[in-house]
Amino acid sequence: MSRTLRRKNQQHDYGWVLIDWRSRIPGVQYPRHDSRSALGQKAIARYHSDSQVTMGSTAPRSYRKAYDHRLRTRNDRQMRKWLQDPEFDPVFEVYHRHDANYSWW
């Protein structure tokens, strides 16, 4: 199913998208861009593009690789302890495809 079809009737709240984060003064109401201005249109276009990190996206590849490496290392260490001492009761951490993403957010 295409993304266009999924989002056909979706409504967006652009309140936080149109905030001018660069000229924000602490303690004062956030200045906002007009949604029809050039800066407002640019902010909305960036929001709808896939070039930003959102809660729906995955963690960066470098983080996922490091996370998976740590998991494999821990499990390998447990296996080596068990091979040296058969009385040792190994506790392996189960790999799940989204574990790195859960820890990233």
mmCIF file of C-alpha atoms in Angstrom:
data_model
loop_
_atom_site.group_PDB
_atom_site.id
_atom_site.type_symbol
_atom_site.label_atom_id
_atom_site.label_comp_id
_atom_site.label_asym_id
_atom_site.label_seq_id
_atom_site.Cartn_x
_atom_site.Cartn_y
_atom_site.Cartn_z
ATOM 1 C CA MET A 1 0.000 0.000 0.000
ATOM 2 C CA SER A 2 1.498 3.314 -0.962
ATOM 3 C CA ARG A 3 2.247 5.997 1.570
ATOM 4 C CA THR A 4 0.013 8.417 -0.340
ATOM 5 C CA LEU A 5 -2.985 6.136 0.048
ATOM 6 C CA ARG A 6 -2.300 5.575 3.754
ATOM 7 C CA ARG A 7 -2.037 9.298 4.448
ATOM 8 C CA LYS A 8 -4.856 10.406 2.167
ATOM 9 C CA ASN A 9 -7.196 11.752 4.850
ATOM 10 C CA GLN A 10 -4.608 12.422 7.532
ATOM 11 C CA GLN A 11 -4.768 15.781 9.332
ATOM 12 C CA HIS A 12 -1.626 17.390 10.716
ATOM 13 C CA ASP A 13 -1.121 19.790 13.586
ATOM 14 C CA TYR A 14 1.662 22.089 12.415
ATOM 15 C CA GLY A 15 1.821 24.091 15.651
ATOM 16 C CA TRP A 16 5.224 22.836 16.731
ATOM 17 C CA VAL A 17 6.492 22.545 13.148
ATOM 18 C CA LEU A 18 6.057 26.259 12.476
ATOM 19 C CA ILE A 19 7.851 27.413 15.643
ATOM 20 C CA ASP A 20 10.895 29.536 14.904
ATOM 21 C CA TRP A 21 13.339 27.690 17.163
ATOM 22 C CA ARG A 22 16.301 29.934 16.329
ATOM 23 C CA SER A 23 14.794 33.189 17.576
ATOM 24 C CA ARG A 24 13.151 31.707 20.657
ATOM 25 C CA ILE A 25 13.562 33.735 23.852
ATOM 26 C CA PRO A 26 13.140 31.835 27.159
ATOM 27 C CA GLY A 27 10.027 32.886 29.055
ATOM 28 C CA VAL A 28 8.388 34.453 26.009
ATOM 29 C CA GLN A 29 5.774 32.879 23.766
ATOM 30 C CA TYR A 30 7.302 31.019 20.838
ATOM 31 C CA PRO A 31 7.438 33.059 17.609
ATOM 32 C CA ARG A 32 5.826 31.183 14.721
ATOM 33 C CA HIS A 33 6.154 31.262 10.963
ATOM 34 C CA ASP A 34 3.072 31.836 8.874
ATOM 35 C CA SER A 35 2.125 28.550 7.167
ATOM 36 C CA ARG A 36 1.794 30.368 3.822
ATOM 37 C CA SER A 37 5.175 32.160 4.011
ATOM 38 C CA ALA A 38 8.313 30.807 2.360
ATOM 39 C CA LEU A 39 9.856 29.803 5.710
ATOM 40 C CA GLY A 40 6.594 28.208 6.832
ATOM 41 C CA GLN A 41 6.302 26.198 3.617
ATOM 42 C CA LYS A 42 9.921 25.110 3.983
ATOM 43 C CA ALA A 43 9.315 23.945 7.565
ATOM 44 C CA ILE A 44 6.224 21.977 6.512
ATOM 45 C CA ALA A 45 8.100 20.411 3.583
ATOM 46 C CA ARG A 46 10.920 19.349 5.918
ATOM 47 C CA TYR A 47 8.375 17.862 8.328
ATOM 48 C CA HIS A 48 6.856 15.756 5.556
ATOM 49 C CA SER A 49 10.197 14.676 4.102
ATOM 50 C CA ASP A 50 11.956 11.523 5.236
ATOM 51 C CA SER A 51 15.143 13.412 6.080
ATOM 52 C CA GLN A 52 14.469 13.935 9.755
ATOM 53 C CA VAL A 53 14.570 11.622 12.741
ATOM 54 C CA THR A 54 11.196 10.878 14.285
ATOM 55 C CA MET A 55 9.862 8.376 16.781
ATOM 56 C CA GLY A 56 8.718 6.236 13.869
ATOM 57 C CA SER A 57 12.200 5.955 12.411
ATOM 58 C CA THR A 58 14.932 3.552 13.433
ATOM 59 C CA ALA A 59 18.087 4.277 15.361
ATOM 60 C CA PRO A 60 21.179 5.179 13.331
ATOM 61 C CA ARG A 61 23.025 2.262 11.786
ATOM 62 C CA SER A 62 26.195 2.950 13.777
ATOM 63 C CA TYR A 63 24.232 2.716 17.037
ATOM 64 C CA ARG A 64 22.444 -0.475 15.961
ATOM 65 C CA LYS A 65 25.756 -2.101 15.004
ATOM 66 C CA ALA A 66 27.354 -1.172 18.332
ATOM 67 C CA TYR A 67 24.284 -2.369 20.260
ATOM 68 C CA ASP A 68 24.210 -5.703 18.422
ATOM 69 C CA HIS A 69 27.957 -6.146 18.933
ATOM 70 C CA ARG A 70 27.582 -5.655 22.704
ATOM 71 C CA LEU A 71 24.741 -8.203 22.771
ATOM 72 C CA ARG A 72 26.755 -10.784 20.825
ATOM 73 C CA THR A 73 29.779 -10.201 23.049
ATOM 74 C CA ARG A 74 27.735 -10.754 26.219
ATOM 75 C CA ASN A 75 26.258 -13.966 24.842
ATOM 76 C CA ASP A 76 29.663 -15.200 23.670
ATOM 77 C CA ARG A 77 31.091 -14.526 27.136
ATOM 78 C CA GLN A 78 28.290 -16.589 28.707
ATOM 79 C CA MET A 79 28.986 -19.440 26.272
ATOM 80 C CA ARG A 80 32.726 -19.371 27.021
ATOM 81 C CA LYS A 81 32.067 -19.458 30.775
ATOM 82 C CA TRP A 82 29.816 -22.477 30.299
ATOM 83 C CA LEU A 83 32.423 -24.256 28.146
ATOM 84 C CA GLN A 84 35.073 -23.732 30.845
ATOM 85 C CA ASP A 85 32.762 -24.782 33.671
ATOM 86 C CA PRO A 86 29.819 -27.085 32.760
ATOM 87 C CA GLU A 87 28.276 -26.380 36.184
ATOM 88 C CA PHE A 88 27.863 -22.715 35.206
ATOM 89 C CA ASP A 89 24.294 -21.861 34.249
ATOM 90 C CA PRO A 90 24.428 -19.478 31.260
ATOM 91 C CA VAL A 91 21.818 -16.768 30.852
ATOM 92 C CA PHE A 92 21.653 -15.605 27.243
ATOM 93 C CA GLU A 93 20.036 -12.393 26.180
ATOM 94 C CA VAL A 94 17.606 -13.015 23.358
ATOM 95 C CA TYR A 95 18.093 -10.901 20.253
ATOM 96 C CA HIS A 96 15.103 -8.956 19.024
ATOM 97 C CA ARG A 97 15.095 -6.984 15.815
ATOM 98 C CA HIS A 98 13.916 -3.742 17.450
ATOM 99 C CA ASP A 99 15.924 -3.818 20.705
ATOM 100 C CA ALA A 100 18.392 -1.143 19.543
ATOM 101 C CA ASN A 101 15.515 1.090 18.462
ATOM 102 C CA TYR A 102 13.804 0.750 21.853
ATOM 103 C CA SER A 103 16.965 1.706 23.720
ATOM 104 C CA TRP A 104 17.677 4.589 21.325
ATOM 105 C CA TRP A 105 14.436 6.387 22.191
#
